[in-house]
Short mmCIF file of C-alpha atoms and ligand atoms in Angstrom, two decimals:
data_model
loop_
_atom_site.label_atom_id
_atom_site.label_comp_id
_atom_site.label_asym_id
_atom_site.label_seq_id
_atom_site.Cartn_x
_atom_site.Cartn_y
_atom_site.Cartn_z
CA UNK A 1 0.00 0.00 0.00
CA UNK A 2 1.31 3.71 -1.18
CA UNK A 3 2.20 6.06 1.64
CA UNK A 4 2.60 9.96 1.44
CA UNK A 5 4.20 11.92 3.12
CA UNK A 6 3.32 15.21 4.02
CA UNK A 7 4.24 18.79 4.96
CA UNK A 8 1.43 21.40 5.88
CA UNK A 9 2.51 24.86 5.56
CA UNK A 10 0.38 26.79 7.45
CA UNK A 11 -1.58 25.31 10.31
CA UNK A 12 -5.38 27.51 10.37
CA UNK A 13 -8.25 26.53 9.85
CA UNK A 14 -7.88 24.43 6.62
CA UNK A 15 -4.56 22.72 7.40
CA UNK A 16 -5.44 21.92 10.88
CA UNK A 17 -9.16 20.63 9.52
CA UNK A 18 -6.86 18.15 6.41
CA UNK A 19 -4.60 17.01 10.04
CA UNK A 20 -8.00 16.16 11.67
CA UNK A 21 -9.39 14.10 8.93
CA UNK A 22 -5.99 12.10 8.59
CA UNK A 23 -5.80 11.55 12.38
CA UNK A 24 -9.37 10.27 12.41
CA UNK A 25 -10.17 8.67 9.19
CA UNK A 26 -6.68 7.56 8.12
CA UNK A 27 -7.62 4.09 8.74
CA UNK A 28 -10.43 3.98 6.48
CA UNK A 29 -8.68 6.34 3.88
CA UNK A 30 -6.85 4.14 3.52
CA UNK A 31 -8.89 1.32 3.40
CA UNK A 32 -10.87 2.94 0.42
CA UNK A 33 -8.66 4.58 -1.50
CA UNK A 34 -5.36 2.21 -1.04
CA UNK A 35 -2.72 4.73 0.21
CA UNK A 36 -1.93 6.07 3.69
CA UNK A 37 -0.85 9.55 4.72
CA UNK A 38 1.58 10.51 7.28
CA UNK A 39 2.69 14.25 8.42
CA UNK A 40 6.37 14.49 8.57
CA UNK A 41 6.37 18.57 8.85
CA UNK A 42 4.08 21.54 10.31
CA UNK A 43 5.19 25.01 10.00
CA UNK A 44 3.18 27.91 10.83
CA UNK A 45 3.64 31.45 11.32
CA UNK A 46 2.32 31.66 14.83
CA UNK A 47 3.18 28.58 15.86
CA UNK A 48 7.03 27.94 14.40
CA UNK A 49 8.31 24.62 12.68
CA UNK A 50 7.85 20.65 13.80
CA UNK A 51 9.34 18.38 12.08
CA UNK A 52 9.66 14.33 12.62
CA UNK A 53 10.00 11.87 9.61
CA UNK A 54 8.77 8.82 11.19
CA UNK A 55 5.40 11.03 11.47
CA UNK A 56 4.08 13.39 13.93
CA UNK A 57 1.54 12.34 16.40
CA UNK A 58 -1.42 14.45 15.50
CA UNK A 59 -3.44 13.98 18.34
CA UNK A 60 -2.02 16.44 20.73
CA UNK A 61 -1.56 19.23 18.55
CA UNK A 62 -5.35 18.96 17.81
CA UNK A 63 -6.54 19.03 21.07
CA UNK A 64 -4.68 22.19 22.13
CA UNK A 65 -6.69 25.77 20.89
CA UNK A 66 -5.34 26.72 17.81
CA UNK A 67 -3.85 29.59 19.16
CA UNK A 68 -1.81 27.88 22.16
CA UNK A 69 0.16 26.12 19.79
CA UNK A 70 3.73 26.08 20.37
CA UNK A 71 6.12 23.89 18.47
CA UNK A 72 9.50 25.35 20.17
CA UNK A 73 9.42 22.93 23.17
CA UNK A 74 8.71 20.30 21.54
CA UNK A 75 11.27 17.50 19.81
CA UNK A 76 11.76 18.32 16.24
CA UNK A 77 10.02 21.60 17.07
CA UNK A 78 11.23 25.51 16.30
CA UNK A 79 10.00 28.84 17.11
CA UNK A 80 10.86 29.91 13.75
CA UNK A 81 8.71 28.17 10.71
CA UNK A 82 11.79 27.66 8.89
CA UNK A 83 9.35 27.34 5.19
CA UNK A 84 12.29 27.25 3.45
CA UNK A 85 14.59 23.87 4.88
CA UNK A 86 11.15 22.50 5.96
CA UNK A 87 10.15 22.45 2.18
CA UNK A 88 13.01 21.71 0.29
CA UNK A 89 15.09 19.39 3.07
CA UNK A 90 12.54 17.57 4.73
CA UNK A 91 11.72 14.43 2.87
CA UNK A 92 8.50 14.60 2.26
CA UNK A 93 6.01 13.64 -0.81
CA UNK A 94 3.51 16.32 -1.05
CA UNK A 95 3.82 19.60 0.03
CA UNK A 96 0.33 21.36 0.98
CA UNK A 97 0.27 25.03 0.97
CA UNK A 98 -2.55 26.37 3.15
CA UNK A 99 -0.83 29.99 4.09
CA UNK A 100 -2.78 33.05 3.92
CA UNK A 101 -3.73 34.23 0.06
CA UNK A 102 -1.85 37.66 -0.55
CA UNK A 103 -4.12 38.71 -3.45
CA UNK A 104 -1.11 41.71 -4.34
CA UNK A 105 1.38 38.96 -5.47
CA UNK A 106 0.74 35.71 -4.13
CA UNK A 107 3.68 35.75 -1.78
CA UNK A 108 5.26 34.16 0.01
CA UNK A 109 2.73 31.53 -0.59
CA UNK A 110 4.07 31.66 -4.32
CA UNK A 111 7.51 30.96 -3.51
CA UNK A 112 6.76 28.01 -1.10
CA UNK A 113 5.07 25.93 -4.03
CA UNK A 114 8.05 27.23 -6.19
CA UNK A 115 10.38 25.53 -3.31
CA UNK A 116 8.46 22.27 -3.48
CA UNK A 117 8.43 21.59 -6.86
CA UNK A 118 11.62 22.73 -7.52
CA UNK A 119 12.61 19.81 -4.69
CA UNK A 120 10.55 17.44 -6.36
CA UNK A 121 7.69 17.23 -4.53
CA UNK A 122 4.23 17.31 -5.41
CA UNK A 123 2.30 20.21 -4.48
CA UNK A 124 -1.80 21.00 -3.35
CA UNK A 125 -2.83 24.55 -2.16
CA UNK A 126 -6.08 25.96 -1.98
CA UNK A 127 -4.30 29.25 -1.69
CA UNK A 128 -5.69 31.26 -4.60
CA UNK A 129 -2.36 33.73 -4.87
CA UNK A 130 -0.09 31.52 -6.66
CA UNK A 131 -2.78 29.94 -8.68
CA UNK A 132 -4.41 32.90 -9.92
CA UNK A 133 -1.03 34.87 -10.47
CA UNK A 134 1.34 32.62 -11.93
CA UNK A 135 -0.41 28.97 -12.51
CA UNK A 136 0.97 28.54 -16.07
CA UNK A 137 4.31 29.48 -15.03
CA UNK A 138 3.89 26.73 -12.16
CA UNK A 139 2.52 24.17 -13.84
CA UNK A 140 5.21 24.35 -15.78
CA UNK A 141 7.55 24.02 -13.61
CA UNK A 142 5.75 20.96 -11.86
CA UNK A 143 5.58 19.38 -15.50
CA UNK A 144 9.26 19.54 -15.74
CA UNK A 145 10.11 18.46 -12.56
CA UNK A 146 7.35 15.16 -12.86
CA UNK A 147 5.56 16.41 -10.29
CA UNK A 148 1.73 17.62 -9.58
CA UNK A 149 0.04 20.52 -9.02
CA UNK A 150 -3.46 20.59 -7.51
CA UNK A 151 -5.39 23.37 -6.48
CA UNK A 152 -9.00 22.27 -7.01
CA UNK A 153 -10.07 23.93 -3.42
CA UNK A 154 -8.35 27.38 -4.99
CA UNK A 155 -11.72 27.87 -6.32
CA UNK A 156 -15.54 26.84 -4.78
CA UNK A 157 -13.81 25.10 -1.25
CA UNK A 158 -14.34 21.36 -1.52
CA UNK A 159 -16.52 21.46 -4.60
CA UNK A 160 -15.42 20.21 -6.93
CA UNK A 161 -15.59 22.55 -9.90
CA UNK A 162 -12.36 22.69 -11.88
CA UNK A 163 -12.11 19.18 -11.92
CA UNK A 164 -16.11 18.95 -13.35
CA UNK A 165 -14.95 21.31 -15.71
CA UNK A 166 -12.02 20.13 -16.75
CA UNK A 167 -12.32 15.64 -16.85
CA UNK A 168 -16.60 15.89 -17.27
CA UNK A 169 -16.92 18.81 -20.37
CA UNK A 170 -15.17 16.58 -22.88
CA UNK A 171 -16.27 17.67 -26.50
CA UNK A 172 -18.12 21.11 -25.23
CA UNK A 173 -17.04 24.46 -26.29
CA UNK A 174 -17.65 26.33 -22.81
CA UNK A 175 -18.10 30.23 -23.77
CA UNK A 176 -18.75 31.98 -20.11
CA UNK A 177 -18.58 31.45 -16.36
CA UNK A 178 -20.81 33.23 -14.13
CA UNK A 179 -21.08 32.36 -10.81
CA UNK A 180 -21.06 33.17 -6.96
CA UNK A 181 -17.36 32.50 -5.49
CA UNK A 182 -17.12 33.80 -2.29
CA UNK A 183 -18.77 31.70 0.64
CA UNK A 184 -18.23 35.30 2.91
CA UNK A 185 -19.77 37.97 0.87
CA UNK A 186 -22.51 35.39 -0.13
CA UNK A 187 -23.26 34.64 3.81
CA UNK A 188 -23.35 38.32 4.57
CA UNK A 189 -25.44 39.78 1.85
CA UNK A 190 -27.71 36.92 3.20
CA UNK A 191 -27.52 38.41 7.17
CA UNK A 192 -27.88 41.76 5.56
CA UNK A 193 -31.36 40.55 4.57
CA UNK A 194 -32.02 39.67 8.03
CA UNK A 195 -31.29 42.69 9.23
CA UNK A 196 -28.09 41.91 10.51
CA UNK A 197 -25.08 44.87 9.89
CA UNK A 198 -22.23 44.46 8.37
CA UNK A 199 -19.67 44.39 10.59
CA UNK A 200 -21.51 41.20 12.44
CA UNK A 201 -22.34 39.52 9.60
CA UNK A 202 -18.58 39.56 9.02
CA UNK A 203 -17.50 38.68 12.24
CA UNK A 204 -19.73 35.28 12.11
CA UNK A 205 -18.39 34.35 8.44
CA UNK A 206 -14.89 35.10 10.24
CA UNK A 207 -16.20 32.95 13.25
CA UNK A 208 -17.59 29.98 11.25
CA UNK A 209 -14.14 29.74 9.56
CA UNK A 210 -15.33 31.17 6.29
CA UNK A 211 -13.00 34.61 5.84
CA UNK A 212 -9.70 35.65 4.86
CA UNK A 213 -7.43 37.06 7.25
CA UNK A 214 -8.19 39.93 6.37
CA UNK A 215 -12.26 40.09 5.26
CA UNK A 216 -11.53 42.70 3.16
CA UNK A 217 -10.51 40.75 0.37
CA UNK A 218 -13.87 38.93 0.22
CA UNK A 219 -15.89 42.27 1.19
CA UNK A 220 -14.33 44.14 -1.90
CA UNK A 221 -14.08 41.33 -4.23
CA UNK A 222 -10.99 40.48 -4.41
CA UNK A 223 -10.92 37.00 -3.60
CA UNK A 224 -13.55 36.62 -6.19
CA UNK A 225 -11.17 38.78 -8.91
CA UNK A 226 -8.92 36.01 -8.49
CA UNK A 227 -11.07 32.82 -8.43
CA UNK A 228 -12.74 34.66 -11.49
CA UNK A 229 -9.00 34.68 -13.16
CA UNK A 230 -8.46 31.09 -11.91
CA UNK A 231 -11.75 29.60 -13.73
CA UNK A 232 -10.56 31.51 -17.13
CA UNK A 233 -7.48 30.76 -17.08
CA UNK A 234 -7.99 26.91 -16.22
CA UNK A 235 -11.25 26.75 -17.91
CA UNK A 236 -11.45 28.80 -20.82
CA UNK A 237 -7.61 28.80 -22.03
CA UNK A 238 -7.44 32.70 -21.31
CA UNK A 239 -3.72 34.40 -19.57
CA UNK A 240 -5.62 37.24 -17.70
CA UNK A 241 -3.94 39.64 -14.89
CA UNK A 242 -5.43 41.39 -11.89
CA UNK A 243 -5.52 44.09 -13.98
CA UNK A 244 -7.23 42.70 -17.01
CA UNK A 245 -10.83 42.21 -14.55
CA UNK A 246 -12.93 44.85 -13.46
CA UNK A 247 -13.76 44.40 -9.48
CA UNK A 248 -16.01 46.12 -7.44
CA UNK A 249 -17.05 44.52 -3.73
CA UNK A 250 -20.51 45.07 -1.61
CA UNK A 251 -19.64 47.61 1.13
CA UNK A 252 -21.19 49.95 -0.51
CA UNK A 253 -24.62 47.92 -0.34
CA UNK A 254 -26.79 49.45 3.05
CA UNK A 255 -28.81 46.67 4.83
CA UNK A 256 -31.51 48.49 3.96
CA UNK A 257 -31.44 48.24 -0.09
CA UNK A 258 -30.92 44.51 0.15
CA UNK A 259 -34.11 44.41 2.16
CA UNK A 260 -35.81 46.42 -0.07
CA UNK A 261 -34.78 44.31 -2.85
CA UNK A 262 -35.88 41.45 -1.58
CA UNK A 263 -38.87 42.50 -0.74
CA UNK A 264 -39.33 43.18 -4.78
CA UNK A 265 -37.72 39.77 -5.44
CA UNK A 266 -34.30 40.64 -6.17
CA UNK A 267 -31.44 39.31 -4.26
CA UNK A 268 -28.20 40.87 -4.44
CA UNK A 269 -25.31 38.57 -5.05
CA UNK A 270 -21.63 39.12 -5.64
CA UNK A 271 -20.87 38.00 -9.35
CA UNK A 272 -18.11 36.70 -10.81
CA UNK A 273 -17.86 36.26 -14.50
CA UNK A 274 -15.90 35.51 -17.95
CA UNK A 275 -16.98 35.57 -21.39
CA UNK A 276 -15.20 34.08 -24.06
CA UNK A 277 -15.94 36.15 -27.22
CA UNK A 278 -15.29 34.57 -31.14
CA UNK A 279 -11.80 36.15 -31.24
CA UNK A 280 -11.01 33.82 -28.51
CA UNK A 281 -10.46 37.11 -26.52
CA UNK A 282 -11.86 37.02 -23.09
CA UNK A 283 -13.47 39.60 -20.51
CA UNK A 284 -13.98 39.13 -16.89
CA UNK A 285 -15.78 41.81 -14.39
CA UNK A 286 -16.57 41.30 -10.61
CA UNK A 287 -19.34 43.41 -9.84
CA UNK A 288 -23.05 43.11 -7.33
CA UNK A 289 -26.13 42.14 -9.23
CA UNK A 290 -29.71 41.97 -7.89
CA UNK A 291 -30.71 39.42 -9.14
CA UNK A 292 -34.42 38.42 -10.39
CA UNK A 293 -36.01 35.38 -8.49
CA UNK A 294 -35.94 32.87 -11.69
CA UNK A 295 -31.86 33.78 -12.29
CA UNK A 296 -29.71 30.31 -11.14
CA UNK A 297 -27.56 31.88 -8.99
CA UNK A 298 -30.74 33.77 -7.24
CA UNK A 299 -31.41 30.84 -4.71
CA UNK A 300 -27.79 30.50 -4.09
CA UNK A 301 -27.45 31.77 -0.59
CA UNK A 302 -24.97 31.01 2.71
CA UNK A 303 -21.52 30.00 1.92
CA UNK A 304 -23.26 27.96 -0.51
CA UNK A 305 -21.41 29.30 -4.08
CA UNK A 306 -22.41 28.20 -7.39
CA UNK A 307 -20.57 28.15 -11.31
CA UNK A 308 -23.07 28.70 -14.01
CA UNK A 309 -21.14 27.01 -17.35
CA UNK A 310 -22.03 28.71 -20.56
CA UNK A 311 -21.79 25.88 -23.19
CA UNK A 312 -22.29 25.36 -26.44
CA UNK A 313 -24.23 21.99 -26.48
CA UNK A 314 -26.02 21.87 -23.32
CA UNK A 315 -26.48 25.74 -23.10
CA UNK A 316 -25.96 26.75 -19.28
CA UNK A 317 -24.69 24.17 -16.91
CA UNK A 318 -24.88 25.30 -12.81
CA UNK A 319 -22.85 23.72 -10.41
CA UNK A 320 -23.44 24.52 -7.03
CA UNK A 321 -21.60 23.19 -3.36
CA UNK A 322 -20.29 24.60 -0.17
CA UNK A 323 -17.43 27.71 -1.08
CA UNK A 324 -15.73 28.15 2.13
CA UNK A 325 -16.21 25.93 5.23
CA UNK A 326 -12.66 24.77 6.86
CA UNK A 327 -13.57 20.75 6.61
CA UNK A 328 -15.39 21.84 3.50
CA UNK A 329 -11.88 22.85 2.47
CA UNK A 330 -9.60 20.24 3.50
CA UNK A 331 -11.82 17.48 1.37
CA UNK A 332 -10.57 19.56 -1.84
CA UNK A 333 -7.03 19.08 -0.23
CA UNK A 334 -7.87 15.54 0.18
CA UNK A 335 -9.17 15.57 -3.64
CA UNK A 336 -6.25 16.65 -4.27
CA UNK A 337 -3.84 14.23 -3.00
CA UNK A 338 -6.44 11.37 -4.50
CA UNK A 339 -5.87 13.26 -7.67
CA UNK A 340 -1.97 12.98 -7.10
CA UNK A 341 -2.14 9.00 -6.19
CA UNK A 342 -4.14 8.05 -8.99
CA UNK A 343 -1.72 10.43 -11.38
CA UNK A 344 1.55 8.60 -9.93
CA UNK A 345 1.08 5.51 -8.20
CA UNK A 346 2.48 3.74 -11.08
CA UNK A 347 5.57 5.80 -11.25
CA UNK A 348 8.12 3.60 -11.42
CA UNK A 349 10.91 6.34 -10.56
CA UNK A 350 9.66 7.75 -7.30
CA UNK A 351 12.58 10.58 -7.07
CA UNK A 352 14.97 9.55 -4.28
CA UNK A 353 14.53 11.50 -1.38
CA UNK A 354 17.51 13.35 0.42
CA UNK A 355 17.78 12.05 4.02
CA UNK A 356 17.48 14.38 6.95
CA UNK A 357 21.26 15.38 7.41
CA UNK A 358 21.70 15.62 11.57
CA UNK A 359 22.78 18.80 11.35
CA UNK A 360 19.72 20.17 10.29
CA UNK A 361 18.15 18.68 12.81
CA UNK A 362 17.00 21.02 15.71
N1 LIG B 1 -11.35 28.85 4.95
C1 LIG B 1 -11.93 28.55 3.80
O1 LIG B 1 -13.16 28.32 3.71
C2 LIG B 1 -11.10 28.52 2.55
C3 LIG B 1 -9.80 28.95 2.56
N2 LIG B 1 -9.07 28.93 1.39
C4 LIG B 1 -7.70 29.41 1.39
O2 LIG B 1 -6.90 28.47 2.13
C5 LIG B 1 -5.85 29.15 2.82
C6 LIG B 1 -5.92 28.82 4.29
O3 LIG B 1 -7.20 29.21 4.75
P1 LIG B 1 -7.54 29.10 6.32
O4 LIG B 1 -6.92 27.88 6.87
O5 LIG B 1 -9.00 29.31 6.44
O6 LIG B 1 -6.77 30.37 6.88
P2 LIG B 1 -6.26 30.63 8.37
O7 LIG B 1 -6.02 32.11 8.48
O8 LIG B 1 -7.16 29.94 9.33
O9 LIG B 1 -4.87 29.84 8.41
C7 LIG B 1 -3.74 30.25 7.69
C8 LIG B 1 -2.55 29.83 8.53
O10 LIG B 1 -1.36 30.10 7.79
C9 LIG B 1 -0.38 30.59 8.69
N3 LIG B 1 0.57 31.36 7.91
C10 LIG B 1 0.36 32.54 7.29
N4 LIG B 1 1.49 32.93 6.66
C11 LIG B 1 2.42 31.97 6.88
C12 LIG B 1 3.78 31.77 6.53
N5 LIG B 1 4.44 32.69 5.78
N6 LIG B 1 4.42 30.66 6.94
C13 LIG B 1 3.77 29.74 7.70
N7 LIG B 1 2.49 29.85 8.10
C14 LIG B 1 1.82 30.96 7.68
C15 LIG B 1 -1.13 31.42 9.71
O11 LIG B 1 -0.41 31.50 10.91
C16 LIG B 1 -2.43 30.62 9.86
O12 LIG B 1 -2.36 29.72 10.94
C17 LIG B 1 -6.02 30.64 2.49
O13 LIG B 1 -5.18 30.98 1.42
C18 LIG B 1 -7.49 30.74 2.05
O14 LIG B 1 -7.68 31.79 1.11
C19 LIG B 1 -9.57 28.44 0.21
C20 LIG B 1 -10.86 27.98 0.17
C21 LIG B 1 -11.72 28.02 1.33
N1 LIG B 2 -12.75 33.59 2.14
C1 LIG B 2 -13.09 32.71 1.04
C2 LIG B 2 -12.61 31.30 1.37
C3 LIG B 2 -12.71 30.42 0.18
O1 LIG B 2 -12.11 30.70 -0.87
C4 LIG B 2 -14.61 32.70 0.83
O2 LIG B 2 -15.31 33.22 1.73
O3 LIG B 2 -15.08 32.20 -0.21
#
């Protein structure tokens, strides 16, 4: 039976959810899908670095509050997170990126998955920075160094919808994506209807796990700008930049005109989309509709998001699923890694892996 090894960069909400499902349900992960995982390496900005390569024992770090955690007393532990030797020393498999998304340039977040995949190692990140900013350039990379990227939770959490779009829309010309891609704004606007104000209803989506660090980038849209990039670059072939999509967020929406809106039927909605046009050019906007009652992404509401596919042969195609949620989250991580067994379990030249030198250990 395969084992992986892996390194979690980052240990919030998402990281700490993926350690949680390995310590509980490794057994029957294993079981059903034929490999085993093990975490060799935590690093995390608040926390520092732990590293052991015969596997760390998950349990205790999961039942201490997140924010107790202290690696630097413990063996194979560090104040400092250390990204750098952690990523490209410490033999591990798979490297999981799960480090806040710095929607400016991606870093350092960017340079981590650079670091893993120029060491060889596989790579999954649901961190939209690199993905958004510089996925061709990375999968690229990753291609010459026989490795994989996956980032299917970079866009709609643990719904699946860059894998839908990419294995399931064989022989379709898709020529638009319009869709709700933020599980935050989408949760608020829906408070704001029940008279809630905004600075609560962000404080719950931050509560329940759903925000960024900072909730401005879902607020203003830019989370959304690049999940919006992300689904046309991936989806329909385009090389777009921040700067190539329009983005306006919802703080300038009162409480009160989403209640009056839906009190004529309309439902305001944060609203990513791309259009493909016939000179294969392609525009993207983010911008707040209100919505009619009959329009699929009306009924979306909660961190429930939703992708409307504009195709040629089946005309619009909605997929719709949880967009933020921290277990939510970790299954696309967990996709992810499935994706990366079934890609390479056959590989007969599983790259050697450098053994921990002493001297770098602490
Ligand atoms: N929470 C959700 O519903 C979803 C989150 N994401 C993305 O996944 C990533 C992680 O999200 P969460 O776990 O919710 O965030 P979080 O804020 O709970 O955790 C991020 C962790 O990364 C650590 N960190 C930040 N910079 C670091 C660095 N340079 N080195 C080491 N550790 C560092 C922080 O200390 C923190 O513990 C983010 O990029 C987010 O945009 C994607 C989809 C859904
Ligand atoms: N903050 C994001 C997390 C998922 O990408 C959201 O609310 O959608």
């Amino acid at each position: 039976m395969g084992r992986y090894d892996l390194a979690l960069i980052g240990f919030g909400g998402v990281n700490r959810a993926l350690a949680e499902l390995i310590s509980r349900r490794g057994d029957r992960l294993a079981r059903e899908l034929g490999f085993t995982l093990r975490v060799v390496a935590i690093t995390d900005l608040r926390a520092g670095s732990l590293v052991d390569t015969d596997g760390i024992d998950l349990a205790p770090l999961l039942a201490a509050e997140p924010g107790e955690l202290n690696f630097a007393g413990l063996a194979g532990g560090s104040a400092d997170p250390r990204n750098e030797w952690v990523i490209r020393e410490v033999p591990a498999d798979i490297v999981v990126e799960a480090t806040f998304t710095n929607p400016a340039d991606g870093e350092p977040a960017l340079s981590h998955v650079r670091w893993a995949l120029e060491s060889g190692k596989h790579v999954c990140t649901t961190n939209k920075g690199p993905v958004a900013l510089a996925g061709r350039a990375l999968k690229q990379l990753a291609a010459e160094h026989g490795v994989s990227f996956e980032f299917e939770g970079s866009v709609l959490s643990g719904t699946p919808i860059l894998r839908t779009a990419q294995r399931l829309f064989g022989g379709l010309e898709i020529t638009g994506v319009q869709g709700i891609l933020n599980g935050t704004s989408n949760y608020v606007l829906g408070r704001l209807e029940e008279g809630l104000d905004l600075p609560a209803a962000i404080a719950e989506a931050q509560d329940l796990g759903y925000a960024e660090a900072d909730p401005t980038a879902d607020i203003e849209g830019h989370d959304v700008q690049l999940k919006v990039m992300i689904l046309a670059n991936e989806v329909l072939g385009a090389d777009l930049r921040r700067g190539d999509v329009f983005c306006e967020g919802i703080s300038a929406i009162t409480p009160q005109e989403v209640q009056d809106a839906a009190s004529k039927g309309l439902r305001w909605k944060l609203v990513g989309s791309a259009t493909r046009h016939e000179d294969g050019s392609v525009d993207a906007r983010v911008a707040p509709l209100a919505l009619p009652a009959h329009h699929p992404l009306a009924g979306i509401s909660g961190p429930v998001n939703a992708v409307a596919f504009h195709t040629d042969l089946l005309g619009t195609v909605t997929v719709s699923g949880p967009g933020a949620g921290r277990i939510e989250t970790a299954y696309a991580l967990l996709s992810d890694l499935i994706a990366i067994h079934q890609r390479h379990a056959d590989d007969d030249t599983t790259p050697t892996r450098p053994v921990l030198q002493e001297t770098h250990r602490v």
